[in-house]
Coordinates of C-alpha atoms and ligand atoms in Angstrom, one line a residue:
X44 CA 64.7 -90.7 70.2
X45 CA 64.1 -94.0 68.4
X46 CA 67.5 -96.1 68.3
X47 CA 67.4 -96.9 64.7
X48 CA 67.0 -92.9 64.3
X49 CA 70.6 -91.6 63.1
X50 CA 71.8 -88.1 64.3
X51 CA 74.3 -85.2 62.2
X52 CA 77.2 -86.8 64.4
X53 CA 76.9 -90.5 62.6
X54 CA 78.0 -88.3 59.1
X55 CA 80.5 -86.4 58.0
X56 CA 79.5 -84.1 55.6
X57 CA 82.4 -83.4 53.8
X58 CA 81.8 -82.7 50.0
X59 CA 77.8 -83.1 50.2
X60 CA 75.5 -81.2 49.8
X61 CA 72.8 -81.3 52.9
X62 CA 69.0 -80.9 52.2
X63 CA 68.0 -79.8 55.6
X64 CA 64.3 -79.5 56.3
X65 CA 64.3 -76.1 58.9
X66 CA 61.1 -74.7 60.9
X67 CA 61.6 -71.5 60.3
X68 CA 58.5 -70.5 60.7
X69 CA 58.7 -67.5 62.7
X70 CA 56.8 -64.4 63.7
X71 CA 57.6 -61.0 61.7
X72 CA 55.7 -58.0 62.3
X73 CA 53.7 -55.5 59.9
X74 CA 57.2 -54.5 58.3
X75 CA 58.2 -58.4 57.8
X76 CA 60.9 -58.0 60.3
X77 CA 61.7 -61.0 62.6
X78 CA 60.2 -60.4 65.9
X79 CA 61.6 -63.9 67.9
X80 CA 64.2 -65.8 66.6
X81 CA 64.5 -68.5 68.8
X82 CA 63.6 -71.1 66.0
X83 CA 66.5 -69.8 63.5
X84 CA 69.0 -69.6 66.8
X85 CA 67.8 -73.6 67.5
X86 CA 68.9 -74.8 63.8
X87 CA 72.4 -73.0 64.3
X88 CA 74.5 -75.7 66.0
X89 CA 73.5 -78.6 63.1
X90 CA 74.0 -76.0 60.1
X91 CA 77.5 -75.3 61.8
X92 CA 78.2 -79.2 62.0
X93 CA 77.9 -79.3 58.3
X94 CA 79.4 -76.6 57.3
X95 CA 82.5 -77.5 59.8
X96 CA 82.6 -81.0 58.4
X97 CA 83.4 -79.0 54.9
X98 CA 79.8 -79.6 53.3
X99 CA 77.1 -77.2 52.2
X100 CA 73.5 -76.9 53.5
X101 CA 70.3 -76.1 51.8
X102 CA 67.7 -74.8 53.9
X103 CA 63.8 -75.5 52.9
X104 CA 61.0 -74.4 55.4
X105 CA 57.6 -73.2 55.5
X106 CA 56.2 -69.9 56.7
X107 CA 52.9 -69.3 57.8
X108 CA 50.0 -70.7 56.0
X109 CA 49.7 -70.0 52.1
X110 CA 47.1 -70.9 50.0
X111 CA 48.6 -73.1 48.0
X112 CA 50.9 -70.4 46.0
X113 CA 53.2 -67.8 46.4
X114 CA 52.2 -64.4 48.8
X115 CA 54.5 -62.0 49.5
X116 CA 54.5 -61.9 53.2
X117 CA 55.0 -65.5 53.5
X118 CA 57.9 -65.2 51.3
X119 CA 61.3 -66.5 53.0
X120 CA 63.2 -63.8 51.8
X121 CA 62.0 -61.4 54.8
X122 CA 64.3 -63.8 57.0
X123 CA 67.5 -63.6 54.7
X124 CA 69.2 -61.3 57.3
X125 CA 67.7 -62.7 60.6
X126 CA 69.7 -66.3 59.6
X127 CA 72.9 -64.3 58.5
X128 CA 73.3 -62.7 61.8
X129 CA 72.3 -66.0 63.3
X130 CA 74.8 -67.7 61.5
X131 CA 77.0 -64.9 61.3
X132 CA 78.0 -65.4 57.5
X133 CA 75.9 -64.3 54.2
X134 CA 73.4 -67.1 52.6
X135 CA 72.3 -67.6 49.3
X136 CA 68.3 -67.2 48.4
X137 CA 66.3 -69.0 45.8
X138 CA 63.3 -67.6 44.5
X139 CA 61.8 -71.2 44.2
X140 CA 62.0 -74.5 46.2
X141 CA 61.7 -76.3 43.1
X142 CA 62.8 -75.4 39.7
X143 CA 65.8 -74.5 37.0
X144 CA 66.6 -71.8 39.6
X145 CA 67.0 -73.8 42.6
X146 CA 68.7 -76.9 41.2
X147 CA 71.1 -74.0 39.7
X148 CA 72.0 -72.5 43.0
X149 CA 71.8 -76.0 44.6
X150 CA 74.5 -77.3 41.9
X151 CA 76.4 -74.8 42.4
X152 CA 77.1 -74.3 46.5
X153 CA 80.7 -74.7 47.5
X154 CA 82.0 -75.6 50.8
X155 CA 80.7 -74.0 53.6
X156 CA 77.9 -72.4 51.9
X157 CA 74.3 -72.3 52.4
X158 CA 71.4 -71.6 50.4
X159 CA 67.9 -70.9 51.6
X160 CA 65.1 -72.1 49.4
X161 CA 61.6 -70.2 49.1
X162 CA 58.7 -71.4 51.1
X163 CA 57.7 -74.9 50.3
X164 CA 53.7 -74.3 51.3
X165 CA 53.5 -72.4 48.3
X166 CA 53.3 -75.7 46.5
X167 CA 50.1 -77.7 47.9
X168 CA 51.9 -80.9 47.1
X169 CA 54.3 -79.9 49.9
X170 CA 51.3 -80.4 52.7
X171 CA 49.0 -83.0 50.7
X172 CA 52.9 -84.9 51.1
X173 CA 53.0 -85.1 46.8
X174 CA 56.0 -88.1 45.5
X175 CA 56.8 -86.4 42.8
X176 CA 56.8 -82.6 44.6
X177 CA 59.2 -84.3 47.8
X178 CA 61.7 -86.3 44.5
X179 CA 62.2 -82.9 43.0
X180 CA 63.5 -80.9 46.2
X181 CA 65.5 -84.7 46.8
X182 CA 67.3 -83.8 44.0
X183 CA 69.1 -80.9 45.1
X184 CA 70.9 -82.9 48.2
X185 CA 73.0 -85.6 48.6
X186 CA 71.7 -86.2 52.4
X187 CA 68.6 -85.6 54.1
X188 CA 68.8 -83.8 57.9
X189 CA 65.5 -83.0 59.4
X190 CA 66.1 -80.4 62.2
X191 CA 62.3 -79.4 62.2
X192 CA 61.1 -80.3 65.8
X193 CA 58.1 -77.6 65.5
X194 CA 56.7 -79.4 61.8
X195 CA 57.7 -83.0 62.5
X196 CA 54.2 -83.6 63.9
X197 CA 53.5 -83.0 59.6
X198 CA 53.3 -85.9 57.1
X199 CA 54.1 -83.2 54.4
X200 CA 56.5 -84.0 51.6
X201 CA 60.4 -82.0 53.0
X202 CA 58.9 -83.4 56.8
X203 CA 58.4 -87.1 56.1
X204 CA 57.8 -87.9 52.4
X205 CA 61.3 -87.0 51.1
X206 CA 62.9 -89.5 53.2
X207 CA 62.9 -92.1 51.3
X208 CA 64.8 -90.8 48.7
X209 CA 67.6 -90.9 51.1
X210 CA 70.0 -93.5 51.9
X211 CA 71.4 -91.0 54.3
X212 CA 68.6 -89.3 56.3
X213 CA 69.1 -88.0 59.7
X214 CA 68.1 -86.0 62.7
X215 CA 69.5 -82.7 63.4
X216 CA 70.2 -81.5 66.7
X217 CA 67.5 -79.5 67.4
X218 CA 65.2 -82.3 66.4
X219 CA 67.3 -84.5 68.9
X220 CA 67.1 -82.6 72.0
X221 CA 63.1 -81.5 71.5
X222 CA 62.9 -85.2 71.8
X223 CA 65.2 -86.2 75.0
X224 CA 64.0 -83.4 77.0
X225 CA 60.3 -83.9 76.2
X226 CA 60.7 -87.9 77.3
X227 CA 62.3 -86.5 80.5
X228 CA 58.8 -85.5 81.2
X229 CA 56.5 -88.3 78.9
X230 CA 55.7 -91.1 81.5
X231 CA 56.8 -89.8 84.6
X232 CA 55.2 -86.7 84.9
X233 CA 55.0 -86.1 88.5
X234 CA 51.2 -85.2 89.7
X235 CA 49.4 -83.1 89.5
X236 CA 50.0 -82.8 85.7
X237 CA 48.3 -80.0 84.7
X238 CA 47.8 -78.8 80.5
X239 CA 47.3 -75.4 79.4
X240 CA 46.0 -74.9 76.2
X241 CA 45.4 -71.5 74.0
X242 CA 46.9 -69.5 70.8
X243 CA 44.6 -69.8 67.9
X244 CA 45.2 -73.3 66.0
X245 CA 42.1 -74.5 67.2
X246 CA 40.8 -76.8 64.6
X247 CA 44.1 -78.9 65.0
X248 CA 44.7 -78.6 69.0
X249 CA 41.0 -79.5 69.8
X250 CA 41.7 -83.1 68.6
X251 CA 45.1 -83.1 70.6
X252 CA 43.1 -82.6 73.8
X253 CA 41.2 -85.3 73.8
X254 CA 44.3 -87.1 73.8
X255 CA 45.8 -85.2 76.6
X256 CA 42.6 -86.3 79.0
X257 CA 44.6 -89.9 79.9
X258 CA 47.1 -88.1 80.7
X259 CA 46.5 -85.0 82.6
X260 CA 45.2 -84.1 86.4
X261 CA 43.7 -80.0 84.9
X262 CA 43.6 -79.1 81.7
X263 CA 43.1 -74.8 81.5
X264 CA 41.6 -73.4 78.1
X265 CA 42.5 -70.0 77.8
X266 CA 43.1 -68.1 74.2
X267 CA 41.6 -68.3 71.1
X268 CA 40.6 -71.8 72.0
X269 CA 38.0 -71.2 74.7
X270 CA 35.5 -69.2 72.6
X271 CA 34.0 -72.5 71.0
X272 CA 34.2 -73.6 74.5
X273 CA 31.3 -71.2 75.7
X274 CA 29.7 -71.2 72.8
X275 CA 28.8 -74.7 73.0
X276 CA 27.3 -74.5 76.4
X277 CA 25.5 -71.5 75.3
X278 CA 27.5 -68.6 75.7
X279 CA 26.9 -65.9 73.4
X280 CA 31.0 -65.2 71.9
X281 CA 30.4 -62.3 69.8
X282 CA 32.8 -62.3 66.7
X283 CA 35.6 -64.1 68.6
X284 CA 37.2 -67.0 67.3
X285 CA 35.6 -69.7 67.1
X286 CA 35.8 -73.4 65.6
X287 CA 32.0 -73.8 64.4
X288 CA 32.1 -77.6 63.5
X289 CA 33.8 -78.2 66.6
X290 CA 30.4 -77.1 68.6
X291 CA 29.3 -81.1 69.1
X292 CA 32.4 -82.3 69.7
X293 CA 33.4 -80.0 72.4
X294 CA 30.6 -80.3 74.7
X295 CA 31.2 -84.8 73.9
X296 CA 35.1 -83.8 75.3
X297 CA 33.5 -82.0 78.1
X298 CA 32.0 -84.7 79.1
X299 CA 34.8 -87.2 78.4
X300 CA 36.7 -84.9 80.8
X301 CA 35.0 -85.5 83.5
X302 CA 34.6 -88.7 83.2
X303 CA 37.8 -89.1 83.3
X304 CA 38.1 -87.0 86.4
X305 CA 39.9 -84.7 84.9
X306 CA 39.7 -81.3 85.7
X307 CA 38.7 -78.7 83.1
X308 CA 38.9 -75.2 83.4
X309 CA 37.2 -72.3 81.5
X310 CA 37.7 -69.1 81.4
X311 CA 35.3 -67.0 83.7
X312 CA 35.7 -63.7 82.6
X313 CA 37.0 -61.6 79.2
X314 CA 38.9 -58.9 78.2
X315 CA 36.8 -57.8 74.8
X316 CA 37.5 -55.3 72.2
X317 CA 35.5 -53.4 69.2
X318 CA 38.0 -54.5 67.0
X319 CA 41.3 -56.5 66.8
X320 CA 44.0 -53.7 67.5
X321 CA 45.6 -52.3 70.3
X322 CA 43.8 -49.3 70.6
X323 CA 40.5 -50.6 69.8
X324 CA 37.5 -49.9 73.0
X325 CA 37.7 -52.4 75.8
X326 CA 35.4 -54.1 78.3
X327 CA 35.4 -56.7 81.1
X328 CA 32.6 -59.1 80.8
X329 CA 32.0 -62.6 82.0
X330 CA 32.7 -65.3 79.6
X331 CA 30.1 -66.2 77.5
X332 CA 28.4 -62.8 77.8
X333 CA 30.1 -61.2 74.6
X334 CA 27.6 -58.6 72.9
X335 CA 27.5 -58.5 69.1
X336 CA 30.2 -56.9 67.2
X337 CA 32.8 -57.6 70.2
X338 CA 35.3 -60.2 70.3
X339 CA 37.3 -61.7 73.1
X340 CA 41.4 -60.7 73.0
X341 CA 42.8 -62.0 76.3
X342 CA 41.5 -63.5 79.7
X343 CA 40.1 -61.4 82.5
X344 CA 41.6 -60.5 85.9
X345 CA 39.5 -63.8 87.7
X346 CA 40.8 -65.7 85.3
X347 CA 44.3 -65.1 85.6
X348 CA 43.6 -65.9 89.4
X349 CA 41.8 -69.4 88.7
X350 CA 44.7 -70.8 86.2
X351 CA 47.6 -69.0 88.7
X352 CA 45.9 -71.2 91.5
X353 CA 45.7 -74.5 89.7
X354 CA 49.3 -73.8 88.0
X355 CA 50.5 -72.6 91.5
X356 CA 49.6 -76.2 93.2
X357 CA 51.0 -78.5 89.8
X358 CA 53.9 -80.2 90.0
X359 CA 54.1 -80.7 86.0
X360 CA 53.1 -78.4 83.5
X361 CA 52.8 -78.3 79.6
X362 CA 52.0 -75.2 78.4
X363 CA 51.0 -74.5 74.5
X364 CA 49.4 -71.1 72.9
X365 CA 49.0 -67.9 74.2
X366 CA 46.2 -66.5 76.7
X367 CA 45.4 -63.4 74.4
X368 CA 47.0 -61.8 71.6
X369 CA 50.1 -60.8 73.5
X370 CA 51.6 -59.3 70.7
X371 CA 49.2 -56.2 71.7
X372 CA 50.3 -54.4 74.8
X373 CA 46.4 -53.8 75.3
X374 CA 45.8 -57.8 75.4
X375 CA 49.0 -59.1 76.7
X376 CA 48.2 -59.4 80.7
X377 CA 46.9 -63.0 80.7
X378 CA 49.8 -64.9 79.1
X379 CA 52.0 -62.4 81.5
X380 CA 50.2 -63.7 84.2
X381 CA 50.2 -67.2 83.6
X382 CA 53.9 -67.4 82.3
X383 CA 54.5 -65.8 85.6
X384 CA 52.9 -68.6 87.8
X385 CA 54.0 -71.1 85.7
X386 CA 58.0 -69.3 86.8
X387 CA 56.8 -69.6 90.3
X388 CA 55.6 -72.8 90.5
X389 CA 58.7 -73.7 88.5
X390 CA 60.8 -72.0 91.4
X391 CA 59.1 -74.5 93.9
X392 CA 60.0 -77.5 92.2
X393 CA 57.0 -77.9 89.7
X394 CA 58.5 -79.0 85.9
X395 CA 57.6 -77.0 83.1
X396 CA 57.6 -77.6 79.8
X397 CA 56.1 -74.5 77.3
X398 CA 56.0 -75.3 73.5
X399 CA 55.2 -73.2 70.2
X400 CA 56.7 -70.9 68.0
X401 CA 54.2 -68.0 69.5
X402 CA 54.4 -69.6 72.8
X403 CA 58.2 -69.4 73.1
X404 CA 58.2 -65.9 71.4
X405 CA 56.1 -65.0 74.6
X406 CA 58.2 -65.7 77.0
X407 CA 61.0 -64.7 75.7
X408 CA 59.2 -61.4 75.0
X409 CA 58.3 -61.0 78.5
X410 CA 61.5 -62.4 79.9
X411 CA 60.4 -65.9 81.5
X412 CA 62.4 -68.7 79.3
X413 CA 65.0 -68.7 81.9
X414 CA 62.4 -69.0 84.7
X415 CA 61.1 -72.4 83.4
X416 CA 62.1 -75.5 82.8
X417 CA 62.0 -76.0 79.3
X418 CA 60.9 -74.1 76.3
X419 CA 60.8 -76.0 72.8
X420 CA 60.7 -74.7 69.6
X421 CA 57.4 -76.8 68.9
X422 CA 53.6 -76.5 70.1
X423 CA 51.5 -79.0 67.8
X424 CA 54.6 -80.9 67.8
X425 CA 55.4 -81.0 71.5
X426 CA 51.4 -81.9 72.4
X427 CA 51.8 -84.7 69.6
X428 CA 54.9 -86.2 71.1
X429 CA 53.6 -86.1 74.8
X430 CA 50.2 -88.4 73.6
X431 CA 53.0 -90.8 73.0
X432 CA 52.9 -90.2 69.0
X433 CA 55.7 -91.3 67.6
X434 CA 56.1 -88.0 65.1
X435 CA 56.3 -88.2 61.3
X436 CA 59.1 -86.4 60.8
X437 CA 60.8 -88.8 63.2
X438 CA 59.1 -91.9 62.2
X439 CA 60.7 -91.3 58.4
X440 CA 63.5 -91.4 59.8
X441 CA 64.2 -94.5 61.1
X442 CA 66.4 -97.1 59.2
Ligands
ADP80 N1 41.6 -64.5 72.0 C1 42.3 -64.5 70.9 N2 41.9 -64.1 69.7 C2 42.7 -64.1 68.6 N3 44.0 -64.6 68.6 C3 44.4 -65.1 69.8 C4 43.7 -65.1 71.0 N4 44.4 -65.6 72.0 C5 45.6 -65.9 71.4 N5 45.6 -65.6 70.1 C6 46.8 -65.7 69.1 O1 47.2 -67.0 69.1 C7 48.5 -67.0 68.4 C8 49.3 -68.2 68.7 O2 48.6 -69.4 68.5 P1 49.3 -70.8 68.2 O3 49.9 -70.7 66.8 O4 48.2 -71.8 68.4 O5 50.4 -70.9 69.3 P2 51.9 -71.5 69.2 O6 52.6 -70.9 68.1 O7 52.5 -71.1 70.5 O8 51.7 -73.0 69.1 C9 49.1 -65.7 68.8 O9 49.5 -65.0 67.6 C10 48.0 -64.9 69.5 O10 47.9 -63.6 69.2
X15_81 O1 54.3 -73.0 64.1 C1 54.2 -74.2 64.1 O2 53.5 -74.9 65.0 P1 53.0 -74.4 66.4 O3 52.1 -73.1 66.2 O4 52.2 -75.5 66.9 O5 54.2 -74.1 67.2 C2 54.9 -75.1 63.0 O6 55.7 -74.3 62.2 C3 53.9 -75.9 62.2 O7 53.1 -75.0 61.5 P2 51.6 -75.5 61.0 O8 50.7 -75.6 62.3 O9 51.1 -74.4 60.1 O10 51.8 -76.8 60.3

């Protein structure tokens, strides 16, 4: 982390009131019940800081992506409970981030209490990064903490904006050690340094690839990613996801990739489906050969054996977005497999490094996070910071 970045530890907090931006953007399932709470668990230790110092901690994250305004299944209050056990005490919920509501509950937090304010995307000033939106959740802290490794790579207004309404403005824990364990790796990746890449941001993650080519020996495509992949060079993808405006610019990256020498890998055959659920029909075909109507939910058995070799013979490895929809028993085999060779290349000495809130939720789901070297609690984040970006929500930080 920066030097003239402060941490919790240069504070006390006694008798403030903490604004702490959280990323508590985490997966819930069809009854809005946390399914991986590995991002609530990270933000523990800085709450308890503050709250042990005798001060009192607001909470404001996102979840999901809103359009703008308020949906019930983003709302925050389906975590309430998950960050009670977590924290092991009861917390305070305000309807609103912003608001007579909030700045009520806000004024009124005593010692060692915390309040969790409603999801901040459902304000568009909070991603366009709005003054006057980031000034009015200012004023319900006295000091600004950002602990929100997985959003820092966000120039919204609570990740970077808010800032500089704060004479005191610092980085939580969780923020911290994302950083120092990612730099253990930034720079001195041993070789080969291999990138896998999947999950479904595609629009956003494309653009961090081409990044990601001055660094890397392999970079693997797998996921949602590698439909726009084959459709560029011809494939026929079916209703799979796919980046359409993206086409061009793939097959230029292709291209840049091997100039660079580096090696890119596709996927060479699909696991496909009539629909997107578990028990939905299923095929085998080979990449690219997706008939109409059918869309591509995980990565076929050759597949899994091309990655596993590549990961098998890497000595670093940055891993970010699932190989199918795991969540789906019918579609989970590909990230199994590849979490598993990244585990065993890990056992011989490799390094590896796996990143995202659905990325970490998948090993843990599948029982790997203690068979790798590191798992962080950010994907888009993590990429951003191994370019050698120095992040928004750090970059605000700094005196
Ligand atoms: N072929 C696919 N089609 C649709 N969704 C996919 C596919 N492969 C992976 N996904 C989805 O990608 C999501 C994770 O993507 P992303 O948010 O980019 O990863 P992370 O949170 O790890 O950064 C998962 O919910 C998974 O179901
Ligand atoms: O889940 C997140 O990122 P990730 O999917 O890259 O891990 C963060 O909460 C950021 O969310 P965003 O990509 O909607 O800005």
């Amino acid at each position: 982390m920066s030097s003239t970045v402060k941490n919790v530890d240069s504070l006390s907090f006694a008798g403030k009131k903490a604004l702490v931006r959280v990323d508590f953007n985490v997966p819930l399932d069809e009854n809005f019940a946390v399914t991986d709470d590995t991002r609530i668990q990270a933000a523990i230790p800085t709450i308890k800081k503050i709250l042990k110092d005798g001060g009192s901690a607001i909470l404001m994250s996102h979840l999901g992506r809103p359009k703008g305004g308020p949906e019930d299944k983003y709302s925050l209050k389906h975590i309430v409970s998950a960050v009670e056990a977590a924290l092991g005490q009861k917390i305070k919920f305000a309807g609103d981030c912003i608001g007579s509501d909030a700045a009520k509950l806000a004024a009124g937090l005593g010692s060692g209490e915390v309040l969790l304010l409603e999801n901040l995307r459902f304000y568009k000033e909070e991603e366009k990064g709005d003054k006057d939106f980031a000034g009015k959740l200012a004023k319900l802290g006295d000091v600004y903490v950002n602990d929100a490794f997985g959003t820092a790579h966000r120039a919204h207004a609570s990740t970077a904006v808010i800032a500089e309404f704060f004479k005191d403005k610092v980085a939580g824990y969780l923020m911290e050690s994302e950083l120092t364990n990612a730099d253990k790796v930034l720079d001195k990746a041993e070789r080969p340094y291999t990138a896998v890449m999947g999950g479904a941001k595609i629009a956003d993650k494309i653009l961090i690839i081409e990044r990601l080519l001055d660094k890397v020996d392999n970079l693997i495509i797998g996921g949602g990613m590698s439909y726009t992949f084959a459709k560029a060079q011809g494939g026929k993808i079916g209703t799979s996801l796919l980046e359409e405006d993206k086409l061009d610019y793939v097959l230029e990256l292709m291209q840049k990739a091997k100039a660079k020498g580096v090696n890119l890998i596709l996927p060479v055959d699909t696991v496909i489906a009539d629909a997107f659920a578990n028990d939905a029909h299923q095929d085998l075909v080979s990449s690219g050969e997706i008939p109409d109507g059918w869309m591509g939910l995980d990565i076929g058995p050759k597949t899994r054996e091309l990655f596993g070799k590549t990961i098998w013979d890497s000595k670093t490895i940055l891993w970010n977005g699932p190989m199918g929809v795991f969540e789906m028993e019918s579609f989970n085999k590909g990230t199994i497999a590849i979490a598993e060779y990244v585990a065993q290349a890990t056992q011989k000495g490799a390094f590896s490094l796996i990143g995202g809130g659905d990325s970490a939720a998948a090993v843990n789901k599948f029982g790997f996070t203690d068979h790798v070297s590191y798992v962080s609690t950010g994907g888009g984040a993590l990429l951003e910071h191994m370019e050698g970006k120095v992040l928004p929500g750090v970059a605000a930080l700094a005196e």
